[in-house]
Short mmCIF file of C-alpha atoms and ligand atoms in Angstrom, two decimals:
data_model
loop_
_atom_site.label_atom_id
_atom_site.label_comp_id
_atom_site.label_asym_id
_atom_site.label_seq_id
_atom_site.Cartn_x
_atom_site.Cartn_y
_atom_site.Cartn_z
CA MET R 1 -38.65 17.42 -16.08
CA LEU R 2 -41.22 18.94 -19.22
CA GLU R 3 -43.11 16.12 -20.99
CA LYS R 4 -40.78 15.67 -24.68
CA PHE R 5 -42.76 15.60 -27.73
CA GLN R 6 -42.52 12.66 -29.98
CA LYS R 7 -43.91 12.67 -33.68
CA ILE R 8 -47.19 10.99 -34.64
CA ARG R 9 -46.61 7.86 -35.06
CA GLY R 10 -46.34 7.01 -39.16
CA PHE R 11 -45.40 10.39 -39.75
CA GLN R 12 -41.49 11.19 -40.04
CA ASP R 13 -38.44 13.99 -39.98
CA ILE R 14 -36.71 14.23 -43.18
CA TYR R 15 -33.44 15.51 -42.62
CA GLY R 16 -29.51 15.47 -43.47
CA GLU R 17 -28.49 12.76 -46.45
CA ASN R 18 -32.55 11.89 -46.80
CA ALA R 19 -33.73 15.49 -47.08
CA LYS R 20 -30.82 16.05 -49.95
CA LYS R 21 -32.36 12.59 -51.56
CA TYR R 22 -35.70 13.86 -51.23
CA ARG R 23 -34.66 16.64 -53.39
CA TYR R 24 -32.50 15.47 -55.98
CA ILE R 25 -35.55 13.12 -56.41
CA VAL R 26 -37.63 15.74 -56.88
CA GLU R 27 -35.41 17.90 -59.10
CA THR R 28 -34.74 15.22 -61.31
CA PHE R 29 -38.53 14.49 -61.92
CA ARG R 30 -39.41 17.90 -62.78
CA LYS R 31 -36.65 18.43 -64.95
CA THR R 32 -37.85 15.37 -66.87
CA PHE R 33 -41.45 16.11 -66.53
CA LEU R 34 -40.61 19.61 -68.16
CA ASP R 35 -38.56 17.73 -70.76
CA TYR R 36 -41.96 16.32 -71.86
CA ASN R 37 -43.71 19.72 -71.90
CA PHE R 38 -45.93 18.48 -68.26
CA GLN R 39 -47.29 22.16 -66.51
CA GLU R 40 -47.16 21.87 -62.90
CA ILE R 41 -50.00 22.49 -60.59
CA ILE R 42 -49.82 22.73 -56.98
CA LEU R 43 -53.30 21.50 -55.51
CA PRO R 44 -54.81 21.67 -51.61
CA TYR R 45 -54.13 19.35 -48.88
CA VAL R 46 -57.90 19.40 -47.85
CA GLU R 47 -60.93 18.05 -50.11
CA ASP R 48 -64.23 17.44 -49.76
CA ILE R 49 -64.65 14.16 -48.24
CA SER R 50 -67.10 12.75 -51.39
CA LEU R 51 -64.58 13.85 -53.87
CA PHE R 52 -62.30 10.82 -52.39
CA LYS R 53 -65.71 8.59 -52.23
CA ARG R 54 -66.43 9.23 -55.57
CA SER R 55 -63.19 8.61 -57.57
CA VAL R 56 -61.12 6.22 -55.17
CA GLY R 57 -64.35 4.16 -54.71
CA GLU R 58 -66.29 4.09 -51.84
CA ALA R 59 -65.30 0.24 -51.23
CA THR R 60 -61.75 0.95 -51.31
CA ASP R 61 -59.34 0.38 -48.16
CA ILE R 62 -58.19 3.79 -49.02
CA VAL R 63 -62.04 5.44 -48.49
CA GLN R 64 -63.18 2.36 -45.62
CA LYS R 65 -60.39 3.10 -43.60
CA GLU R 66 -57.19 5.39 -44.28
CA MET R 67 -58.79 8.82 -45.00
CA TYR R 68 -57.69 11.67 -42.53
CA ILE R 69 -61.54 13.15 -41.79
CA PHE R 70 -62.60 15.92 -39.98
CA THR R 71 -65.43 18.46 -39.95
CA ASP R 72 -63.97 22.17 -40.17
CA LYS R 73 -65.34 25.26 -38.20
CA GLY R 74 -67.90 25.92 -41.35
CA GLY R 75 -69.07 22.37 -41.09
CA ARG R 76 -67.08 21.03 -43.95
CA GLU R 77 -66.85 17.43 -44.17
CA VAL R 78 -62.89 17.16 -45.63
CA ALA R 79 -60.09 14.55 -46.01
CA LEU R 80 -56.26 15.48 -46.20
CA ARG R 81 -55.60 14.31 -49.45
CA PRO R 82 -54.88 10.42 -49.62
CA GLU R 83 -53.47 11.15 -53.18
CA GLY R 84 -53.12 13.50 -56.17
CA THR R 85 -54.85 12.51 -59.27
CA ALA R 86 -58.54 13.13 -57.59
CA GLY R 87 -57.82 16.47 -56.83
CA CYS R 88 -55.94 16.98 -60.16
CA VAL R 89 -59.23 15.80 -61.87
CA ARG R 90 -60.92 18.27 -59.93
CA ALA R 91 -59.48 20.95 -60.90
CA TYR R 92 -59.28 20.72 -64.48
CA ILE R 93 -62.88 20.22 -64.62
CA GLU R 94 -63.61 23.16 -61.98
CA GLU R 95 -60.93 25.61 -63.62
CA LYS R 96 -62.96 24.52 -67.26
CA MET R 97 -59.17 23.31 -68.43
CA TYR R 98 -60.80 21.21 -71.14
CA ALA R 99 -62.71 24.71 -72.77
CA GLU R 100 -59.07 25.44 -74.03
CA GLY R 101 -59.04 22.77 -76.28
CA GLY R 102 -55.70 20.75 -77.57
CA TYR R 103 -55.31 18.50 -74.20
CA HIS R 104 -53.39 18.96 -70.63
CA LYS R 105 -50.85 17.74 -69.07
CA LEU R 106 -49.80 18.00 -65.61
CA PHE R 107 -47.70 17.42 -62.43
CA TYR R 108 -47.78 17.83 -58.78
CA GLU R 109 -45.87 16.94 -55.93
CA GLY R 110 -46.40 16.84 -52.30
CA ALA R 111 -47.57 15.50 -48.77
CA MET R 112 -50.37 12.35 -48.84
CA PHE R 113 -51.93 11.32 -45.65
CA ARG R 114 -53.49 7.36 -45.36
CA TYR R 115 -53.81 6.10 -41.64
CA GLU R 116 -52.09 2.67 -42.55
CA ARG R 117 -50.01 0.17 -40.77
CA PRO R 118 -46.95 2.04 -40.18
CA GLN R 119 -43.52 0.00 -41.99
CA ALA R 120 -40.84 0.53 -43.32
CA GLY R 121 -41.69 2.26 -46.90
CA ARG R 122 -45.69 3.02 -45.46
CA TYR R 123 -46.07 5.89 -43.65
CA ARG R 124 -49.16 7.75 -42.54
CA GLN R 125 -47.80 11.16 -44.22
CA PHE R 126 -46.00 10.20 -47.62
CA HIS R 127 -45.05 11.92 -50.37
CA GLN R 128 -45.88 11.75 -54.00
CA ILE R 129 -44.74 12.96 -57.59
CA GLY R 130 -47.28 12.52 -60.28
CA ALA R 131 -48.18 13.26 -63.45
CA GLU R 132 -51.86 13.57 -65.31
CA ILE R 133 -52.74 13.51 -69.15
CA PHE R 134 -56.32 14.84 -69.73
CA GLY R 135 -58.23 14.59 -72.90
CA VAL R 136 -55.69 12.27 -74.78
CA SER R 137 -57.61 8.43 -75.77
CA SER R 138 -54.20 7.45 -78.31
CA TYR R 139 -52.08 4.80 -77.28
CA LEU R 140 -49.41 7.02 -77.64
CA ALA R 141 -49.80 8.89 -74.34
CA ASP R 142 -49.70 5.40 -72.15
CA VAL R 143 -46.32 4.93 -73.98
CA GLU R 144 -45.35 8.01 -73.63
CA LEU R 145 -46.30 8.15 -69.61
CA ILE R 146 -44.74 4.82 -68.84
CA SER R 147 -41.56 5.26 -70.47
CA MET R 148 -40.44 8.93 -69.03
CA VAL R 149 -41.23 7.48 -65.64
CA TYR R 150 -39.13 4.58 -66.87
CA LYS R 151 -36.54 6.98 -67.99
CA ILE R 152 -36.97 8.86 -64.73
CA LEU R 153 -35.80 6.36 -62.73
CA LYS R 154 -32.99 5.22 -64.78
CA TYR R 155 -31.79 8.60 -64.19
CA LEU R 156 -31.69 8.16 -60.35
CA LYS R 157 -30.10 5.01 -61.30
CA ILE R 158 -32.56 2.56 -59.37
CA ASP R 159 -32.78 -1.41 -60.23
CA PHE R 160 -36.90 -1.89 -61.27
CA ARG R 161 -38.73 -4.40 -62.87
CA LEU R 162 -41.55 -3.14 -64.98
CA GLU R 163 -44.69 -4.68 -64.70
CA ILE R 164 -48.17 -3.70 -66.77
CA ASN R 165 -51.39 -4.99 -67.89
CA THR R 166 -54.62 -4.25 -69.41
CA LEU R 167 -57.99 -3.83 -67.57
CA GLY R 168 -60.15 -3.71 -70.50
CA ASP R 169 -62.66 -0.98 -71.63
CA PHE R 170 -65.51 -1.05 -69.07
CA GLN R 171 -67.34 -3.91 -70.86
CA SER R 172 -64.23 -6.36 -70.57
CA ARG R 173 -63.84 -5.12 -66.98
CA LYS R 174 -66.97 -5.88 -66.13
CA GLU R 175 -67.82 -9.24 -67.96
CA TYR R 176 -64.37 -10.49 -65.97
CA ILE R 177 -65.45 -9.20 -62.69
CA SER R 178 -68.62 -11.39 -63.04
CA LYS R 179 -66.27 -14.49 -63.68
CA LEU R 180 -64.09 -13.36 -61.08
CA ILE R 181 -66.57 -13.16 -58.39
CA GLU R 182 -68.04 -16.80 -59.46
CA TYR R 183 -64.77 -18.36 -58.64
CA LEU R 184 -63.52 -16.50 -55.18
CA LYS R 185 -66.96 -17.73 -54.19
CA LYS R 186 -66.06 -20.66 -54.31
CA TYR R 187 -63.11 -20.09 -52.04
CA GLU R 188 -64.77 -17.23 -49.57
CA ASN R 189 -64.52 -19.27 -46.52
CA SER R 190 -60.38 -19.31 -46.91
CA LEU R 191 -59.57 -15.85 -48.23
CA CYS R 192 -59.23 -13.22 -45.37
CA GLN R 193 -61.43 -11.11 -43.82
CA ASP R 194 -61.09 -8.34 -45.95
CA CYS R 195 -61.19 -9.97 -49.04
CA ARG R 196 -64.24 -12.04 -48.00
CA ARG R 197 -65.35 -7.86 -47.76
CA ARG R 198 -63.61 -7.12 -51.20
CA ILE R 199 -65.96 -9.98 -53.18
CA HIS R 200 -68.56 -7.74 -53.14
CA GLU R 201 -67.28 -4.59 -52.72
CA ASN R 202 -64.33 -4.52 -54.86
CA PRO R 203 -63.49 -8.02 -56.12
CA LEU R 204 -60.54 -6.72 -58.62
CA ARG R 205 -58.87 -6.04 -55.20
CA VAL R 206 -59.03 -9.10 -54.13
CA LEU R 207 -55.91 -10.16 -56.72
CA ASP R 208 -54.05 -7.39 -55.34
CA CYS R 209 -54.31 -8.78 -51.51
CA LYS R 210 -50.55 -9.12 -49.79
CA VAL R 211 -51.72 -12.36 -47.40
CA GLU R 212 -50.11 -15.51 -48.52
CA SER R 213 -53.00 -17.31 -48.88
CA CYS R 214 -55.32 -15.32 -50.35
CA LYS R 215 -52.36 -15.15 -53.37
CA GLU R 216 -52.68 -18.76 -53.30
CA ILE R 217 -55.91 -18.71 -54.34
CA THR R 218 -55.51 -15.88 -56.35
CA LYS R 219 -53.10 -18.02 -58.48
CA ASP R 220 -55.92 -20.24 -60.59
CA ALA R 221 -58.69 -17.10 -60.94
CA PRO R 222 -59.63 -16.22 -64.26
CA LYS R 223 -57.45 -13.93 -66.03
CA ILE R 224 -58.63 -10.23 -67.40
CA THR R 225 -57.03 -11.19 -70.63
CA GLU R 226 -59.83 -13.82 -71.13
CA SER R 227 -62.20 -11.43 -70.93
CA LEU R 228 -60.96 -8.78 -73.22
CA SER R 229 -62.43 -7.36 -76.31
CA LYS R 230 -60.84 -7.19 -79.35
CA GLU R 231 -60.21 -3.51 -79.56
CA ALA R 232 -58.69 -3.67 -76.56
CA ILE R 233 -56.50 -6.46 -77.21
CA GLU R 234 -55.16 -4.52 -80.16
CA ARG R 235 -55.07 -1.32 -78.11
CA PHE R 236 -52.48 -3.53 -75.62
CA GLU R 237 -50.26 -5.01 -78.05
CA LYS R 238 -50.11 -1.04 -79.76
CA ILE R 239 -48.52 -0.09 -76.46
CA LYS R 240 -46.14 -3.12 -76.24
CA GLU R 241 -44.73 -2.82 -79.77
CA SER R 242 -44.16 0.68 -79.00
CA LEU R 243 -42.47 0.16 -75.55
CA LYS R 244 -40.29 -2.55 -77.27
CA ALA R 245 -39.72 -0.31 -80.07
CA ILE R 246 -37.71 2.48 -77.92
CA GLY R 247 -36.21 0.50 -75.58
CA VAL R 248 -38.57 0.16 -72.63
CA ASP R 249 -38.27 -3.41 -70.80
CA PHE R 250 -41.62 -5.00 -68.93
CA ILE R 251 -42.79 -7.67 -67.90
CA GLU R 252 -46.51 -8.57 -68.52
CA ASN R 253 -48.34 -9.63 -65.11
CA PRO R 254 -52.20 -10.26 -66.00
CA ARG R 255 -52.88 -10.05 -62.43
CA LEU R 256 -51.96 -6.69 -62.02
CA VAL R 257 -55.02 -4.84 -61.36
CA ARG R 258 -54.18 -1.87 -58.98
CA GLY R 259 -56.22 -0.86 -55.67
CA LEU R 260 -58.03 2.27 -56.96
CA ASP R 261 -61.41 1.86 -58.56
CA TYR R 262 -61.03 4.59 -61.25
CA TYR R 263 -58.37 2.24 -63.58
CA THR R 264 -59.37 1.39 -67.38
CA HIS R 265 -57.45 -0.13 -69.99
CA THR R 266 -53.54 0.11 -69.42
CA VAL R 267 -52.40 -0.37 -65.66
CA PHE R 268 -48.76 0.04 -64.47
CA GLU R 269 -46.30 -0.73 -61.87
CA PHE R 270 -42.92 -0.07 -61.04
CA ILE R 271 -41.35 -2.27 -58.80
CA SER R 272 -38.25 -2.50 -56.66
CA GLN R 273 -36.82 -6.03 -55.56
CA GLU R 274 -34.58 -4.13 -52.69
CA ILE R 275 -36.91 -3.01 -50.33
CA GLY R 276 -38.92 -6.07 -49.39
CA SER R 277 -42.85 -6.17 -49.69
CA GLN R 278 -43.46 -2.21 -50.39
CA GLY R 279 -41.97 -2.91 -53.51
CA THR R 280 -43.84 -0.64 -55.39
CA ILE R 281 -41.96 2.68 -56.23
CA ALA R 282 -44.63 4.06 -58.76
CA ALA R 283 -47.48 3.33 -60.42
CA GLY R 284 -50.86 4.56 -62.12
CA GLY R 285 -52.95 3.27 -65.04
CA ARG R 286 -56.21 5.22 -67.30
CA TYR R 287 -58.81 6.51 -65.68
CA ASP R 288 -61.03 6.86 -68.84
CA ASN R 289 -64.14 7.23 -66.80
CA LEU R 290 -63.05 9.36 -64.13
CA ALA R 291 -63.51 13.04 -64.98
CA GLU R 292 -67.40 12.21 -66.04
CA GLN R 293 -68.07 10.54 -62.59
CA LEU R 294 -66.87 13.59 -60.92
CA GLY R 295 -69.42 16.11 -63.28
CA GLY R 296 -66.98 16.98 -66.09
CA PRO R 297 -67.32 16.54 -70.15
CA PRO R 298 -66.30 13.02 -70.97
CA THR R 299 -62.40 12.98 -70.96
CA PRO R 300 -59.93 9.85 -71.40
CA ALA R 301 -56.68 10.55 -69.08
CA LEU R 302 -54.08 8.78 -67.48
CA GLY R 303 -51.38 9.50 -64.79
CA PHE R 304 -49.07 7.95 -62.30
CA ALA R 305 -47.97 8.45 -58.99
CA ALA R 306 -44.03 7.64 -57.88
CA GLY R 307 -43.65 7.51 -53.59
CA ILE R 308 -40.56 9.76 -52.72
CA GLU R 309 -40.04 7.76 -49.84
CA ARG R 310 -39.20 4.31 -50.91
CA LEU R 311 -37.77 6.42 -53.49
CA ILE R 312 -34.91 7.77 -51.03
CA LEU R 313 -34.57 3.92 -49.68
CA LEU R 314 -33.29 3.28 -53.40
CA VAL R 315 -31.12 6.36 -54.28
CA LYS R 316 -27.21 5.32 -53.26
CA ASP R 317 -25.45 8.60 -54.88
CA LEU R 318 -25.96 11.88 -54.41
CA PRO R 319 -24.62 14.15 -57.32
CA PRO R 320 -21.68 16.19 -55.98
CA GLU R 321 -22.65 18.92 -54.23
CA LYS R 322 -21.16 22.43 -54.38
CA PRO R 323 -17.45 22.94 -52.70
CA LEU R 324 -17.62 24.99 -49.17
CA ILE R 325 -15.62 27.77 -47.81
CA VAL R 326 -15.84 28.86 -44.16
CA ILE R 327 -14.90 32.18 -43.49
CA ILE R 328 -13.29 32.51 -39.78
CA PRO R 329 -13.10 35.60 -38.15
CA LEU R 330 -10.01 35.35 -35.46
CA ASN R 331 -12.09 37.55 -33.31
CA GLN R 332 -14.83 39.97 -32.58
CA ASN R 333 -12.86 42.61 -33.73
CA TYR R 334 -13.12 41.12 -36.95
CA TYR R 335 -16.88 40.39 -37.11
CA ILE R 336 -17.57 43.31 -39.58
CA GLN R 337 -14.71 42.44 -41.68
CA ALA R 338 -15.69 38.66 -41.91
CA LEU R 339 -19.54 39.85 -42.59
CA LYS R 340 -18.84 41.87 -45.60
CA LEU R 341 -16.61 39.09 -46.76
CA SER R 342 -19.24 36.77 -47.09
CA GLU R 343 -21.68 39.04 -48.39
CA LYS R 344 -19.52 39.27 -51.49
CA THR R 345 -18.91 35.79 -51.46
CA ARG R 346 -22.50 34.82 -51.43
CA GLU R 347 -23.47 37.42 -54.06
CA LYS R 348 -20.83 35.63 -56.35
CA HIS R 349 -22.85 32.25 -55.06
CA ILE R 350 -19.92 30.39 -53.61
CA GLN R 351 -21.59 28.45 -50.70
CA THR R 352 -20.00 29.83 -47.59
CA GLU R 353 -20.42 29.25 -44.03
CA LEU R 354 -19.54 32.15 -41.60
CA LEU R 355 -18.92 30.60 -38.73
CA LEU R 356 -20.84 31.64 -36.20
CA LYS R 357 -19.74 30.45 -33.18
CA GLU R 358 -16.91 31.60 -31.32
CA GLY R 359 -14.02 29.67 -29.86
CA SER R 360 -10.46 28.46 -29.69
CA LEU R 361 -8.60 28.53 -33.41
CA LYS R 362 -8.92 24.74 -33.02
CA SER R 363 -12.15 24.35 -32.01
CA MET R 364 -12.82 26.84 -34.99
CA LEU R 365 -10.97 24.42 -37.20
CA LYS R 366 -12.75 21.93 -36.28
CA THR R 367 -16.20 22.73 -36.96
CA ALA R 368 -14.78 24.35 -40.15
CA ASN R 369 -13.78 20.33 -41.23
CA LYS R 370 -17.02 19.29 -39.68
CA PHE R 371 -19.10 21.51 -42.31
CA ASN R 372 -16.82 19.83 -44.65
CA ALA R 373 -15.01 22.76 -45.87
CA LYS R 374 -12.49 22.78 -48.94
CA TYR R 375 -11.47 26.57 -48.13
CA VAL R 376 -11.06 28.19 -44.87
CA ILE R 377 -10.72 32.36 -45.07
CA PHE R 378 -9.13 33.39 -41.74
CA VAL R 379 -9.89 37.16 -41.30
CA SER R 380 -7.77 39.07 -38.90
CA ASP R 381 -5.82 42.18 -40.15
CA LYS R 382 -4.95 39.95 -43.20
CA LEU R 383 -7.05 37.35 -45.07
CA GLU R 384 -5.59 34.18 -44.93
CA LEU R 385 -6.74 31.58 -47.73
CA LYS R 386 -5.86 27.69 -46.38
CA ASP R 387 -6.77 24.73 -48.75
CA MET R 388 -7.86 21.75 -46.57
CA THR R 389 -7.10 19.33 -48.43
CA SER R 390 -3.31 20.32 -49.47
CA GLY R 391 -3.07 22.11 -46.19
CA ASP R 392 -1.56 24.99 -48.17
CA GLN R 393 -1.96 28.30 -47.50
CA GLU R 394 -1.95 31.93 -49.24
CA ILE R 395 -1.94 35.61 -47.70
CA PHE R 396 -4.39 38.37 -49.28
CA ILE R 397 -4.90 41.98 -48.61
CA ASN R 398 -7.35 42.94 -50.75
CA GLU R 399 -10.82 41.14 -50.92
CA GLU R 400 -11.12 41.31 -54.84
CA ASP R 401 -8.09 39.10 -55.01
CA LEU R 402 -9.07 37.00 -52.75
CA ILE R 403 -12.27 36.43 -54.30
CA ASP R 404 -10.70 36.18 -57.98
CA VAL R 405 -8.39 33.43 -56.92
CA LEU R 406 -10.98 31.55 -55.15
CA LEU R 407 -13.51 32.12 -58.32
CA SER R 408 -10.48 30.47 -60.14
CA LYS R 409 -10.08 27.47 -57.69
CA LEU R 410 -13.50 26.13 -57.34
P1 ATP D 1 -49.22 -0.23 -51.74
O1 ATP D 1 -49.94 -1.35 -53.07
O2 ATP D 1 -48.14 0.00 -51.73
O3 ATP D 1 -49.90 0.07 -50.82
P2 ATP D 1 -50.89 1.67 -53.62
O4 ATP D 1 -51.46 0.97 -54.69
O5 ATP D 1 -51.63 1.83 -52.91
O6 ATP D 1 -49.42 1.01 -53.11
P3 ATP D 1 -50.59 4.26 -54.99
O7 ATP D 1 -51.85 4.92 -54.51
O8 ATP D 1 -51.10 4.26 -56.57
O9 ATP D 1 -50.47 3.18 -54.01
O10 ATP D 1 -49.67 4.90 -54.79
C1 ATP D 1 -48.45 5.02 -55.66
C2 ATP D 1 -47.55 5.07 -54.84
O11 ATP D 1 -47.26 5.90 -53.79
C3 ATP D 1 -47.36 4.05 -54.63
O12 ATP D 1 -46.12 2.53 -55.30
C4 ATP D 1 -46.11 3.74 -53.07
O13 ATP D 1 -44.99 4.08 -54.09
C5 ATP D 1 -46.28 5.13 -52.32
N1 ATP D 1 -46.85 4.77 -51.43
C6 ATP D 1 -48.86 4.85 -51.59
N2 ATP D 1 -48.98 4.85 -50.32
C7 ATP D 1 -47.62 4.89 -49.61
C8 ATP D 1 -47.45 4.62 -48.03
N3 ATP D 1 -48.33 4.82 -47.18
N4 ATP D 1 -46.47 5.34 -47.72
C9 ATP D 1 -45.15 5.38 -48.69
N5 ATP D 1 -45.69 5.21 -49.47
C10 ATP D 1 -46.54 5.04 -50.14
MG1 MG D 2 -51.71 1.27 -50.74
#
């Protein structure tokens, strides 16, 4: 017996209902992005490793342990992208979009790769859809982005809570980090292995640790709100006020920090209760220093990304599909006639299955039922239209008449 192949651990086949949900989710995001005048960018899946080291951060879990990296045949050290923002900023700088003036609103969609421990809602290849705004420092952009995601999740009829926080400007963040380190050091021996490393490399990330004992320790840790500058507080207040004014419900979570290094000021997460501990379905924030860190001009910016697999778990109802008609040639003598008819119905954008498998009338009808046919057309010396719900039948001689009747029914 030949060996049977299996998909690689952490990778998934998305098919059937889930593939329909995937497309429905992406379409819903895309339509709303366009309503908000975001423009699409289609980015490479492979980038220089150092792009992620410099943006996501050397000390982050993503860069330390999760990247798919390899040397290509030209000796380049490359990585499969673990997220979309770094590539987006790289493109913004490399394509000199900033030189066009004004500001830029971009969106992207596609696969991301992280070598994580696979579990429900966490895979090694997963898909994100996200958007970024480059060149705006006004808090109005934060409000627009957050409320847009809020609205999309409502369109998808998903239950969620929105948590927001601010990390303050660079100075506030720096001061807070030293207070946090001081606190964490007192409990160093009780923290998990990863967090002991994080104290020195990426202390904010300890607040984001999912281990129970670490959560217990960080409960009483100093809060970022106590280290914020007056400007940072005012900025955050305006965002909250505006969100309230347009009916966006949120919870303030002073412990919310996000796992990536590049965030400043606003951070936010949309969280579902329904899918267990992998509950974050969309997340993002401001990253005002990132473009400069990547060799571009100083560019205030912000963005978010949603995890499509987690949304698939949450979307319950798909919009109604187009009704299907199935064309059944009674035998091979009628194949050409049936082919011609199917060409015509498809040109009219009637969703048509031309039955490709020969069999008894009974088995062909069974197949049509399996496809969920609304109407069946039997092709022989005449054309017989059968309504699969009522069982009613009508006979036609002329194809055009049949199509006219069909169009009026569908
Ligand atoms: P988490 O805390 O769940 O690991 P994260 O902070 O690593 O998430 P981001 O890098 O901000 O997540 O990615 C944004 C979204 O992408 C997440 O909220 C989640 O919905 C999705 N996501 C991230 N990693 C995975 C994964 N391995 N599998 C499936 N979806 C993922
Ligand atoms: Mg993660």
